[in-house]
Coordinates of C-alpha atoms in Angstrom, one line a residue:
Chain A
M1 CA -17.2 -19.5 -23.5
R2 CA -18.6 -19.1 -20.0
I3 CA -22.0 -20.4 -19.4
N4 CA -24.2 -17.6 -18.1
N5 CA -27.6 -17.9 -16.5
A6 CA -27.8 -14.3 -15.5
P7 CA -30.7 -12.2 -16.7
S8 CA -29.3 -11.1 -20.0
G9 CA -27.2 -8.0 -19.9
E10 CA -26.8 -7.8 -16.2
A11 CA -23.1 -7.7 -15.1
I12 CA -23.5 -6.8 -11.4
S13 CA -26.5 -6.2 -9.3
L14 CA -26.6 -4.7 -5.8
R15 CA -29.8 -5.4 -3.9
G16 CA -30.4 -3.3 -0.8
I17 CA -26.7 -3.3 0.0
S18 CA -25.7 -1.2 3.0
K19 CA -22.8 -0.7 5.3
A20 CA -22.5 0.6 8.8
F21 CA -19.5 0.8 11.0
G22 CA -20.9 0.7 14.5
S23 CA -23.6 3.4 14.6
V24 CA -22.2 5.2 11.6
T25 CA -23.9 4.4 8.4
V26 CA -21.5 5.0 5.5
L27 CA -23.8 3.5 2.8
K28 CA -27.6 3.5 3.0
A29 CA -29.5 0.6 1.4
T30 CA -28.6 0.9 -2.2
E31 CA -30.0 -0.6 -5.4
L32 CA -27.7 -0.5 -8.4
T33 CA -27.5 -2.6 -11.5
V34 CA -24.6 -2.4 -13.9
K35 CA -25.2 -3.6 -17.4
K36 CA -22.8 -5.9 -19.3
S37 CA -20.0 -4.0 -21.1
E38 CA -21.1 -0.8 -19.4
F39 CA -18.7 1.8 -18.2
L40 CA -20.2 3.0 -15.0
T41 CA -18.5 5.8 -12.9
L42 CA -19.0 6.2 -9.2
L43 CA -18.6 9.9 -8.7
G44 CA -18.8 11.9 -5.5
P45 CA -17.0 14.0 -3.0
S46 CA -14.8 12.2 -0.4
G47 CA -17.0 10.5 2.2
S48 CA -19.9 10.0 -0.2
G49 CA -19.6 6.2 0.0
K50 CA -18.2 5.6 -3.5
T51 CA -15.1 3.8 -2.2
T52 CA -17.2 1.9 0.3
L53 CA -19.4 0.7 -2.6
L54 CA -16.3 -0.4 -4.5
N55 CA -14.8 -2.2 -1.5
L56 CA -18.1 -4.0 -1.0
I57 CA -18.1 -5.3 -4.6
A58 CA -14.4 -6.2 -4.3
G59 CA -15.0 -8.1 -1.1
A60 CA -12.6 -6.0 1.0
I61 CA -15.4 -5.3 3.5
A62 CA -18.6 -7.2 4.2
P63 CA -22.0 -5.5 3.8
S64 CA -24.3 -5.0 6.8
S65 CA -27.3 -6.0 4.7
G66 CA -28.2 -6.8 1.1
E67 CA -26.9 -9.0 -1.7
I68 CA -24.4 -8.7 -4.5
L69 CA -25.0 -10.7 -7.7
L70 CA -22.2 -11.0 -10.2
S71 CA -23.4 -12.3 -13.5
G72 CA -26.3 -13.8 -11.6
R73 CA -24.3 -15.6 -8.9
N74 CA -24.5 -14.5 -5.4
I75 CA -21.0 -13.4 -4.3
T76 CA -22.0 -11.5 -1.1
R77 CA -20.1 -14.0 1.2
L78 CA -17.3 -15.0 -1.2
P79 CA -13.7 -14.0 -0.3
P80 CA -12.1 -11.6 -2.8
R81 CA -10.0 -14.3 -4.5
D82 CA -13.1 -16.3 -5.6
R83 CA -15.1 -13.3 -7.0
G84 CA -13.2 -13.1 -10.3
I85 CA -13.0 -9.4 -10.3
G86 CA -10.2 -7.2 -11.6
M87 CA -9.0 -4.2 -9.7
V88 CA -6.8 -1.2 -10.7
F89 CA -5.4 0.8 -7.7
Q90 CA -4.6 4.4 -7.4
S91 CA -1.3 3.5 -5.9
Y92 CA -0.8 0.9 -8.7
A93 CA 0.0 -1.8 -6.1
L94 CA 2.5 -3.5 -8.4
M95 CA 4.8 -6.1 -6.9
P96 CA 8.0 -4.1 -6.6
H97 CA 10.2 -7.3 -6.6
M98 CA 8.7 -8.7 -9.8
T99 CA 9.4 -7.8 -13.4
V100 CA 6.6 -6.4 -15.5
F101 CA 6.1 -9.9 -17.0
E102 CA 5.8 -11.5 -13.6
N103 CA 3.4 -8.8 -12.4
V104 CA 1.1 -9.4 -15.3
A105 CA 1.5 -13.2 -15.0
Y106 CA 0.6 -13.2 -11.3
P107 CA -3.2 -13.7 -11.6
L108 CA -2.6 -16.5 -14.2
R109 CA -0.1 -18.2 -12.0
A110 CA -2.6 -18.1 -9.2
R111 CA -5.0 -19.9 -11.5
R112 CA -2.2 -22.4 -12.4
E113 CA -2.4 -21.9 -16.1
P114 CA 0.2 -23.7 -18.2
S115 CA 3.3 -21.6 -18.8
E116 CA 2.8 -21.4 -22.5
T117 CA -0.7 -19.9 -22.1
I118 CA 0.7 -17.5 -19.5
R119 CA 3.4 -16.3 -21.9
R120 CA 1.0 -15.8 -24.8
K121 CA -1.6 -14.0 -22.6
V122 CA 0.9 -11.8 -20.9
L123 CA 2.5 -10.6 -24.1
D124 CA -0.9 -10.0 -25.6
A125 CA -2.1 -7.9 -22.6
L126 CA 1.2 -5.9 -22.6
D127 CA 0.8 -5.3 -26.3
R128 CA -2.7 -4.0 -25.7
V129 CA -1.6 -1.4 -23.2
G130 CA 1.3 -0.4 -25.4
L131 CA 4.1 -1.9 -23.2
K132 CA 5.6 -4.4 -25.7
G133 CA 9.2 -4.9 -24.9
F134 CA 9.0 -3.8 -21.3
E135 CA 8.6 -7.4 -19.9
D136 CA 11.9 -7.5 -18.1
R137 CA 11.7 -4.1 -16.4
K138 CA 11.0 -3.6 -12.7
P139 CA 8.1 -1.3 -11.8
R140 CA 10.4 1.3 -10.3
Q141 CA 12.1 1.7 -13.7
L142 CA 8.7 2.8 -15.2
S143 CA 7.0 6.2 -15.2
G144 CA 3.7 6.6 -13.3
G145 CA 1.6 6.2 -16.5
Q146 CA 3.5 3.1 -17.5
Q147 CA 3.1 1.6 -14.1
Q148 CA -0.7 2.1 -14.3
R149 CA -0.6 0.5 -17.7
V150 CA 0.9 -2.6 -16.1
G151 CA -1.8 -2.4 -13.5
I152 CA -4.4 -2.4 -16.3
A153 CA -2.7 -5.2 -18.2
R154 CA -2.6 -7.3 -15.0
C155 CA -6.4 -7.0 -15.0
I156 CA -7.3 -7.6 -18.6
V157 CA -4.9 -10.6 -18.8
Y158 CA -7.4 -12.9 -17.0
S159 CA -10.6 -11.5 -18.5
P160 CA -12.5 -10.9 -15.3
D161 CA -16.3 -10.3 -15.5
I162 CA -15.8 -6.7 -14.3
I163 CA -12.8 -4.5 -13.7
M164 CA -13.0 -1.9 -11.0
M165 CA -10.7 1.1 -11.1
D166 CA -10.2 3.1 -7.9
E167 CA -9.1 6.6 -8.9
P168 CA -6.6 5.0 -11.3
L169 CA -5.3 8.3 -12.7
G170 CA -5.3 10.2 -9.4
A171 CA -1.5 10.2 -9.1
L172 CA -0.8 11.4 -12.7
D173 CA -0.4 14.9 -14.0
K174 CA -3.1 16.5 -16.1
N175 CA -1.8 15.8 -19.6
L176 CA -1.0 12.2 -18.9
R177 CA -4.3 11.8 -17.2
E178 CA -6.2 12.9 -20.3
Q179 CA -4.1 10.6 -22.5
M180 CA -4.8 7.7 -20.2
Q181 CA -8.5 8.4 -20.2
T182 CA -8.5 8.1 -23.9
E183 CA -6.6 4.8 -23.7
I184 CA -8.9 3.3 -21.0
K185 CA -11.9 4.3 -23.2
R186 CA -10.2 2.6 -26.2
L187 CA -9.5 -0.6 -24.2
H188 CA -13.1 -0.6 -22.9
H189 CA -14.4 -0.3 -26.4
E190 CA -12.1 -3.1 -27.7
L191 CA -12.6 -5.6 -24.9
G192 CA -16.2 -4.9 -24.0
T193 CA -15.4 -5.5 -20.3
T194 CA -17.8 -4.1 -17.7
I195 CA -15.9 -1.3 -15.9
I196 CA -16.8 0.3 -12.6
Y197 CA -14.7 3.4 -12.2
V198 CA -14.3 5.6 -9.1
T199 CA -13.3 9.2 -9.3
H200 CA -14.0 12.5 -7.7
D201 CA -13.1 14.3 -11.0
Q202 CA -16.3 15.2 -12.7
E203 CA -14.7 16.0 -16.1
E204 CA -13.2 12.5 -16.1
A205 CA -16.6 11.1 -15.3
L206 CA -18.3 13.0 -18.0
N207 CA -15.7 12.1 -20.6
M208 CA -15.5 8.4 -19.9
S209 CA -18.7 7.0 -18.7
D210 CA -21.8 5.4 -20.2
R211 CA -23.6 6.2 -17.0
I212 CA -22.6 8.1 -13.9
C213 CA -23.7 7.2 -10.4
L214 CA -23.3 10.4 -8.4
M215 CA -23.1 9.7 -4.7
K216 CA -23.8 12.0 -1.7
T217 CA -23.4 11.1 2.0
G218 CA -23.9 7.4 1.6
E219 CA -26.6 7.3 -1.1
I220 CA -27.1 7.7 -4.8
A221 CA -27.9 11.3 -5.6
Q222 CA -28.6 10.6 -9.3
L223 CA -27.9 7.8 -11.7
G224 CA -27.9 8.5 -15.4
T225 CA -26.0 9.2 -18.5
P226 CA -23.5 12.1 -18.5
D227 CA -26.0 14.1 -20.6
E228 CA -28.8 13.5 -18.1
L229 CA -26.7 14.6 -15.1
Y230 CA -25.5 17.7 -16.9
F231 CA -28.6 18.8 -18.7
R232 CA -31.3 17.4 -16.4
P233 CA -29.9 17.3 -12.8
N234 CA -32.5 16.3 -10.3
S235 CA -31.3 18.3 -7.4
R236 CA -29.3 21.3 -6.4
F237 CA -26.5 19.0 -5.3
V238 CA -26.2 17.4 -8.7
A239 CA -26.4 20.8 -10.5
E240 CA -23.7 22.2 -8.3
F241 CA -21.4 19.1 -8.4
I242 CA -21.4 18.6 -12.1
G243 CA -20.3 21.7 -14.1
E244 CA -21.0 25.2 -13.1
S245 CA -24.5 26.5 -12.5
N246 CA -26.5 29.6 -11.8
L247 CA -29.3 29.0 -9.3
L248 CA -32.1 31.6 -9.0
L249 CA -34.5 31.3 -6.1
G250 CA -38.2 31.8 -6.8
K251 CA -41.8 30.7 -6.6
I252 CA -43.9 28.9 -9.1
T253 CA -46.7 31.1 -10.4
A254 CA -47.9 29.1 -13.4
V255 CA -47.1 25.8 -15.0
N256 CA -44.3 27.3 -17.0
R257 CA -43.5 30.4 -15.0
V258 CA -41.4 31.2 -12.0
S259 CA -41.3 34.5 -10.1
I260 CA -37.6 35.1 -9.3
D261 CA -37.2 36.8 -6.0
G262 CA -37.1 40.6 -6.8
A263 CA -36.4 40.1 -10.5
G264 CA -39.8 39.4 -11.9
L265 CA -41.2 36.5 -14.0
V266 CA -39.2 34.1 -16.0
H267 CA -40.4 31.4 -18.4
V268 CA -39.3 27.8 -17.6
P269 CA -40.1 24.4 -19.1
S270 CA -43.5 23.1 -17.9
S271 CA -43.5 21.2 -14.6
E272 CA -46.2 19.7 -12.4
R273 CA -45.1 21.4 -9.3
A274 CA -47.7 23.0 -7.0
L275 CA -48.3 26.7 -7.4
G276 CA -46.5 28.8 -4.9
S277 CA -43.9 26.2 -4.1
E278 CA -40.3 27.4 -3.7
V279 CA -38.0 26.4 -6.5
L280 CA -34.5 27.0 -7.9
V281 CA -34.2 27.9 -11.6
M282 CA -30.9 26.5 -12.9
V283 CA -29.1 27.9 -15.9
R284 CA -25.7 26.8 -17.1
P285 CA -23.3 29.8 -17.5
E286 CA -22.5 28.9 -21.1
K287 CA -26.3 29.2 -21.9
M288 CA -26.3 32.8 -20.7
Q289 CA -26.0 35.5 -23.4
V290 CA -24.5 38.8 -22.5
S291 CA -25.6 41.9 -24.5
A292 CA -25.6 45.6 -24.2
A293 CA -28.2 46.9 -21.7
Q294 CA -30.3 48.6 -24.5
A295 CA -30.2 45.6 -26.9
D296 CA -33.4 43.9 -27.8
T297 CA -34.1 40.5 -26.2
L298 CA -34.8 37.6 -28.5
A299 CA -38.5 36.7 -28.5
G300 CA -39.4 34.3 -25.7
H301 CA -36.1 34.7 -24.0
N302 CA -35.7 35.5 -20.3
W303 CA -33.6 38.4 -19.3
L304 CA -32.0 40.1 -16.3
H305 CA -30.3 43.5 -16.0
G306 CA -27.0 43.9 -14.1
T307 CA -23.5 45.3 -13.8
V308 CA -20.3 43.5 -14.8
E309 CA -18.6 42.7 -11.6
G310 CA -15.8 40.5 -12.8
I311 CA -14.2 39.2 -16.0
S312 CA -11.8 36.3 -16.2
F313 CA -10.2 35.2 -19.4
I314 CA -9.4 31.5 -19.1
G315 CA -8.4 30.6 -22.6
G316 CA -11.1 29.3 -24.8
M317 CA -13.8 30.7 -22.6
T318 CA -14.2 34.0 -20.8
R319 CA -16.2 34.0 -17.5
I320 CA -18.2 37.1 -16.8
T321 CA -19.8 37.7 -13.4
V322 CA -22.8 40.0 -13.4
K323 CA -24.4 41.4 -10.3
T324 CA -28.1 41.9 -11.0
V325 CA -30.1 44.9 -9.8
Q326 CA -31.5 42.7 -7.1
G327 CA -28.0 41.8 -5.8
V328 CA -27.8 38.2 -7.1
S329 CA -24.5 37.2 -8.8
V330 CA -24.9 35.4 -12.1
T331 CA -22.1 33.9 -14.1
A332 CA -22.0 33.7 -17.9
K333 CA -19.4 31.8 -19.9
L334 CA -18.7 33.1 -23.4
V335 CA -16.5 31.9 -26.2
S336 CA -13.5 34.1 -25.9
G337 CA -12.8 37.0 -28.2
P338 CA -10.2 39.8 -28.1
A339 CA -10.4 42.2 -25.1
S340 CA -12.2 44.8 -27.3
T341 CA -15.2 42.6 -27.8
R342 CA -15.7 41.9 -24.1
P343 CA -18.0 44.0 -22.0
E344 CA -16.2 46.4 -19.7
L345 CA -15.9 46.1 -16.0
G346 CA -18.7 48.1 -14.3
S347 CA -20.7 48.4 -17.5
E348 CA -24.5 47.8 -17.6
V349 CA -25.4 44.6 -19.4
K350 CA -28.4 42.4 -20.2
L351 CA -28.3 38.7 -19.5
S352 CA -30.7 36.5 -21.4
W353 CA -31.4 32.8 -21.9
S354 CA -33.9 30.6 -23.6
P355 CA -36.5 29.0 -21.2
A356 CA -35.7 25.6 -22.7
E357 CA -32.1 25.9 -21.3
S358 CA -33.3 26.2 -17.7
V359 CA -34.1 23.4 -15.2
V360 CA -36.5 23.8 -12.3
L361 CA -35.2 22.2 -9.1
S362 CA -36.6 21.9 -5.6
A363 CA -35.3 24.6 -3.4
Chain B
M1 CA 27.8 20.5 -2.3
D2 CA 24.8 20.0 -0.2
R3 CA 25.9 16.5 0.5
S4 CA 29.4 17.4 1.7
I5 CA 28.0 20.0 4.2
N6 CA 25.7 17.3 5.4
L7 CA 28.6 14.9 5.8
R8 CA 30.6 17.5 7.7
V9 CA 27.7 18.2 10.1
Q10 CA 27.2 14.5 10.5
S11 CA 30.8 13.8 11.4
L12 CA 30.7 16.7 13.9
F13 CA 27.8 15.1 15.7
M14 CA 29.3 11.6 15.5
S15 CA 32.8 12.5 16.6
P16 CA 32.3 12.3 20.4
A17 CA 30.9 8.8 20.2
A18 CA 33.5 7.8 17.7
L19 CA 36.3 9.2 19.9
V20 CA 35.1 7.3 22.9
A21 CA 34.6 4.1 20.9
V22 CA 38.1 4.4 19.3
G23 CA 39.7 5.3 22.7
I24 CA 38.2 2.4 24.5
V25 CA 38.3 -0.3 21.9
L26 CA 41.3 0.4 19.8
P27 CA 44.2 0.3 22.4
P28 CA 43.3 -3.1 24.0
L29 CA 42.6 -4.4 20.5
C30 CA 46.1 -3.3 19.4
Y31 CA 47.5 -4.9 22.5
V32 CA 45.8 -8.2 21.8
L33 CA 47.1 -8.1 18.2
F34 CA 50.6 -7.3 19.6
T35 CA 50.5 -10.1 22.1
S36 CA 49.3 -12.6 19.5
F37 CA 52.7 -12.3 17.8
Q38 CA 54.7 -12.9 21.0
G39 CA 54.8 -16.7 20.8
D40 CA 57.7 -18.6 22.3
A41 CA 59.1 -19.7 19.0
G42 CA 58.8 -16.7 16.6
P43 CA 56.1 -14.2 15.8
L44 CA 53.7 -16.7 14.1
S45 CA 54.3 -19.6 16.4
A46 CA 51.1 -19.0 18.5
Y47 CA 49.0 -19.0 15.3
I48 CA 50.6 -22.1 14.0
A49 CA 50.2 -24.0 17.2
I50 CA 46.6 -22.9 17.5
L51 CA 45.7 -23.8 13.9
E52 CA 47.3 -27.2 14.3
S53 CA 45.6 -28.0 17.6
N54 CA 42.7 -30.4 17.5
L55 CA 41.0 -28.6 20.4
F56 CA 40.9 -25.4 18.4
R57 CA 39.5 -27.1 15.3
Q58 CA 36.8 -28.9 17.3
T59 CA 35.9 -25.7 19.0
L60 CA 35.8 -23.8 15.7
T61 CA 33.4 -26.4 14.3
T62 CA 31.2 -26.2 17.4
T63 CA 31.2 -22.4 17.2
L64 CA 30.1 -22.4 13.5
V65 CA 27.5 -25.2 14.0
V66 CA 26.0 -23.6 17.1
A67 CA 26.0 -20.1 15.6
S68 CA 24.3 -21.4 12.4
L69 CA 21.7 -23.5 14.2
S70 CA 20.8 -20.8 16.8
S71 CA 20.6 -18.2 14.0
V72 CA 18.2 -20.3 11.9
L73 CA 16.1 -21.2 15.0
S74 CA 15.8 -17.6 16.1
L75 CA 15.0 -16.5 12.5
V76 CA 12.1 -19.0 12.3
L77 CA 10.8 -18.0 15.8
G78 CA 11.4 -14.3 15.3
Y79 CA 9.8 -14.3 11.9
I80 CA 6.6 -15.8 13.3
V81 CA 6.6 -13.2 16.1
A82 CA 7.2 -10.4 13.6
L83 CA 4.4 -11.6 11.4
H84 CA 2.0 -11.5 14.3
L85 CA 3.2 -8.1 15.4
A86 CA 2.8 -6.6 11.9
K87 CA -0.9 -7.5 12.0
Q88 CA -1.6 -5.7 15.3
S89 CA -2.8 -2.2 15.7
P90 CA 0.0 0.3 16.5
N91 CA -1.0 0.6 20.2
R92 CA -1.1 -3.1 20.7
R93 CA 2.1 -3.5 18.8
T94 CA 3.9 -1.1 21.1
A95 CA 2.7 -3.0 24.2
L96 CA 3.8 -6.4 22.7
M97 CA 7.2 -4.9 21.6
F98 CA 7.7 -4.0 25.2
L99 CA 7.1 -7.6 26.3
I100 CA 9.6 -8.8 23.6
L101 CA 12.3 -6.4 24.7
L102 CA 11.8 -7.1 28.4
P103 CA 14.0 -10.2 28.5
F104 CA 16.5 -8.3 26.3
W105 CA 17.0 -5.8 29.2
T106 CA 17.4 -8.6 31.7
S107 CA 21.0 -9.6 32.6
I108 CA 22.1 -12.6 30.6
L109 CA 23.4 -14.3 33.7
V110 CA 20.0 -14.1 35.3
K111 CA 18.4 -15.6 32.2
C112 CA 20.9 -18.4 32.1
F113 CA 20.3 -19.3 35.8
A114 CA 16.6 -19.1 35.1
F115 CA 17.0 -21.7 32.3
T116 CA 18.9 -24.1 34.6
I117 CA 15.9 -24.0 36.8
I118 CA 13.5 -24.5 34.0
L119 CA 15.4 -27.1 32.1
G120 CA 17.3 -28.9 34.9
R121 CA 17.0 -32.6 35.8
Y122 CA 14.4 -31.7 38.5
G123 CA 13.4 -28.5 36.7
I124 CA 10.0 -27.2 35.7
I125 CA 9.8 -29.1 32.4
N126 CA 10.9 -32.5 33.7
N127 CA 8.7 -32.2 36.8
L128 CA 5.8 -31.3 34.5
L129 CA 6.4 -34.3 32.2
R130 CA 6.9 -36.6 35.3
W131 CA 3.5 -35.4 36.7
A132 CA 1.8 -35.8 33.3
S133 CA 3.2 -39.2 32.4
G134 CA 3.7 -40.8 35.8
I135 CA 7.1 -42.0 34.8
D136 CA 10.4 -40.8 36.3
V137 CA 11.4 -38.6 33.3
Q138 CA 14.8 -37.0 33.5
L139 CA 15.4 -35.5 30.0
P140 CA 18.8 -34.0 29.7
L141 CA 17.9 -30.5 28.7
V142 CA 20.7 -28.5 30.1
L143 CA 24.5 -28.5 30.2
N144 CA 24.4 -29.9 26.6
R145 CA 23.7 -28.8 23.1
V146 CA 19.9 -28.5 23.7
G147 CA 20.4 -26.2 26.7
L148 CA 22.9 -24.1 24.8
L149 CA 20.6 -23.7 21.8
V150 CA 17.6 -22.8 24.0
G151 CA 19.6 -20.1 25.7
M152 CA 21.1 -18.7 22.5
T153 CA 17.8 -18.6 20.7
N154 CA 16.1 -16.9 23.6
F155 CA 18.8 -14.3 23.6
L156 CA 18.8 -13.7 19.9
V157 CA 15.0 -13.7 18.9
P158 CA 14.5 -10.0 19.7
L159 CA 17.4 -9.1 17.5
V160 CA 15.6 -10.9 14.6
V161 CA 12.2 -9.5 15.3
L162 CA 13.2 -5.8 15.0
P163 CA 14.6 -5.8 11.5
V164 CA 12.1 -8.3 10.1
L165 CA 9.2 -6.3 11.6
A166 CA 10.5 -3.2 10.0
S167 CA 10.6 -4.9 6.6
L168 CA 7.1 -6.3 7.0
L169 CA 5.7 -3.0 8.0
A170 CA 7.2 -1.4 4.9
I171 CA 5.1 -3.6 2.6
D172 CA 2.3 -1.7 1.1
S173 CA -1.0 -3.2 2.3
A174 CA -2.5 -2.6 -1.2
L175 CA -0.2 -5.4 -2.5
Y176 CA -2.0 -7.9 -0.3
R177 CA -5.4 -6.6 -1.5
A178 CA -4.3 -6.7 -5.1
A179 CA -2.9 -10.3 -4.7
S180 CA -6.1 -11.5 -3.2
V181 CA -8.4 -9.8 -5.7
M182 CA -6.2 -11.5 -8.4
G183 CA -7.1 -14.9 -7.0
A184 CA -4.1 -15.7 -4.8
K185 CA -4.7 -17.9 -1.7
P186 CA -3.1 -16.9 1.6
A187 CA -0.2 -19.4 1.2
R188 CA 0.6 -18.0 -2.2
I189 CA 0.4 -14.5 -1.0
F190 CA 2.8 -15.4 1.9
W191 CA 5.4 -17.0 -0.4
T192 CA 5.1 -14.5 -3.3
V193 CA 4.6 -11.2 -1.5
T194 CA 5.5 -11.4 2.2
V195 CA 8.6 -13.5 2.1
P196 CA 10.4 -11.8 -0.9
L197 CA 9.6 -8.4 0.4
S198 CA 10.9 -9.1 3.9
V199 CA 14.3 -10.4 2.6
P200 CA 16.2 -7.2 3.6
G201 CA 15.0 -7.6 7.2
V202 CA 15.8 -11.3 7.2
V203 CA 19.3 -10.8 5.9
A204 CA 20.0 -8.0 8.3
G205 CA 18.6 -10.0 11.2
L206 CA 20.3 -13.2 10.3
L207 CA 23.8 -11.7 9.9
S208 CA 23.7 -9.7 13.0
V209 CA 22.4 -12.7 15.0
F210 CA 25.1 -14.9 13.5
V211 CA 27.9 -12.5 14.3
M212 CA 26.6 -12.0 17.8
S213 CA 26.5 -15.8 18.4
L214 CA 30.0 -16.3 17.1
G215 CA 31.2 -14.4 20.2
A216 CA 28.9 -16.1 22.7
F217 CA 30.6 -16.7 26.0
V218 CA 28.3 -16.7 29.0
I219 CA 25.6 -18.9 27.5
P220 CA 27.9 -21.8 26.4
A221 CA 29.7 -21.5 29.8
L222 CA 26.5 -21.8 31.8
L223 CA 24.1 -23.8 29.7
G224 CA 26.4 -25.9 27.4
G225 CA 28.2 -29.0 28.3
P226 CA 32.0 -29.6 28.0
K227 CA 31.6 -30.4 24.3
D228 CA 29.7 -27.3 23.6
Q229 CA 32.3 -24.7 24.5
M230 CA 32.8 -22.0 21.8
L231 CA 35.8 -19.9 20.7
S232 CA 35.3 -17.3 23.4
N233 CA 35.4 -20.0 26.1
L234 CA 38.6 -21.3 24.5
V235 CA 40.1 -17.8 24.8
D236 CA 39.1 -17.8 28.4
F237 CA 40.7 -21.2 28.9
Y238 CA 44.1 -20.2 27.4
N239 CA 43.9 -16.9 29.3
R240 CA 43.1 -18.0 32.8
E241 CA 43.8 -21.8 33.0
V242 CA 46.9 -22.2 30.8
L243 CA 48.1 -18.6 31.1
D244 CA 49.2 -18.7 27.5
W245 CA 48.4 -15.2 26.4
P246 CA 49.8 -15.3 22.9
K247 CA 47.6 -18.3 22.1
A248 CA 44.6 -16.6 23.7
S249 CA 45.3 -13.5 21.7
S250 CA 45.7 -15.3 18.4
I251 CA 42.3 -17.0 18.9
S252 CA 40.8 -13.6 19.6
V253 CA 42.3 -12.3 16.4
I254 CA 41.0 -15.3 14.4
L255 CA 37.5 -14.7 15.9
L256 CA 37.6 -11.1 15.0
I257 CA 38.5 -11.9 11.4
L258 CA 35.8 -14.5 11.2
A259 CA 33.2 -12.0 12.4
S260 CA 34.5 -9.4 9.9
I261 CA 34.0 -11.8 7.1
F262 CA 30.2 -11.6 7.8
I263 CA 29.9 -8.0 9.0
V264 CA 31.7 -6.3 6.1
P265 CA 29.5 -7.7 3.3
M266 CA 26.4 -6.8 5.3
A267 CA 27.6 -3.3 5.8
L268 CA 28.3 -2.9 2.1
W269 CA 24.9 -4.5 1.2
R270 CA 23.1 -2.1 3.4
R271 CA 24.9 0.8 2.0
R272 CA 24.0 -0.2 -1.5
R273 CA 20.3 -0.3 -0.5
I274 CA 20.4 3.2 1.0

């Protein structure tokens, strides 16, 4: 067992870490703590600083300021080889001239482990990723998914404190990607390794993570569980980046009321914002109900009148775009039914939602 | 279907060059082959006489030894240069490549005379050593094996740099990052990643350099001593001094066969890789 003097449960801790190239700051001073055995995803559009953060932890680049603590030890100035980190690459980065066995054995040979231990560990790691019997193949004889399994086996074989995955499924097609997501989750569950996962795919992030760190232009936009980011986004950026959202501009008129521009009052969850301040009321499309214009509204529900502007049937869900009387486009997502049950294009409808399903954001 | 059209187009474009090459190279080559069978005592007499002569055997040994040594030396030096070039930014690399190719575009005669000035008894190196040590140093650096190897290596290094550099640049830089994250030190990365993945360039460079040096003529004539003469010089000797053309031709044919032994496997190996 490794002796650990870290504050219990802390795998990695970034303290005021920042990075600037010349006068361009790509990562502002950032605080981030990843718990032991946590699956943390760095999510964000390209240029948001997520890859910079990953490279800082891996030691590929040196920070401009701040410290990195790995299990309590300061690794800020350590070269990558002494950090004891595992990394999975988008391009797999397997040694093309080595067999699968030698690829997985590489980190153990670098650690000069006895050949018997190497054989046992390599076969065990390959078994875990479902590649038993592939030891003698060369990487080019494997499919993309199999190659990435080798990439993962190569990490878990030396039990690093944390494994970082840089868009590991980015080069795979959709079905395979979903299958690999499930497998990575299973491995994480079995091994209990801390994983830092980089992706720009929000569905992947929601599906896999314990916590998501959403990045925007070199800083953390929101850090929280997938639920928190989806149901309680803290800004317009988060609400728009994760999932679909309707954003209605308005002014606070009471603790729990907002006057939507040109559409009258709506009820919202209570907030402590100043009266008269400009806000956005966010409602997820799947929380919107669509009914006939004359239908009664459920007690306490908010509603808007509008005309159906577009209908798209996309399988399990049907997306309906409604243009309100005031000219705002609002989207509702309904569980699909046959065409006869859908509202007709151009027909008058009523949109309604429960105040509890809305979130008030700063405009 | 697609491939055959492609092949037809290719041969169309290549035919002028091929015709010129065949027209210029083939007739004299046939004439040499014909002459080699015109010995005084029967068709094979020139070959028998040559293969039995001590001079030929010694020269053949010298040729193989010098070609091997200069190939290995230029590989070591060229590999180091290529490693350095591979680490430069593209702009800097272009500038440095120009410097490497500069001597390649200089006449080989000029370079050989330059080396006699540098390496001579009262040349730059000996003068420098004399000045530094205060002793009358007269290291024999030219008109012997040393001078020959210096000249050969200088001539061959650019030919190694190009294929090795191409191989090094083809290595995915993520492999280096992966290796270092997995705990490998620079020396291990060099021997387990850089070297094995540059083998194609090394083999291509080594073989082309070896074959080039088999036929060396000017460098051994100008920088080598009497014991360092190679097969081409022997051809010249029989051709101009002894005026025994059948023998000169038979040595040429033997040299051609020797070079083919190395070129043909390389061509096949390259084809397999493509």
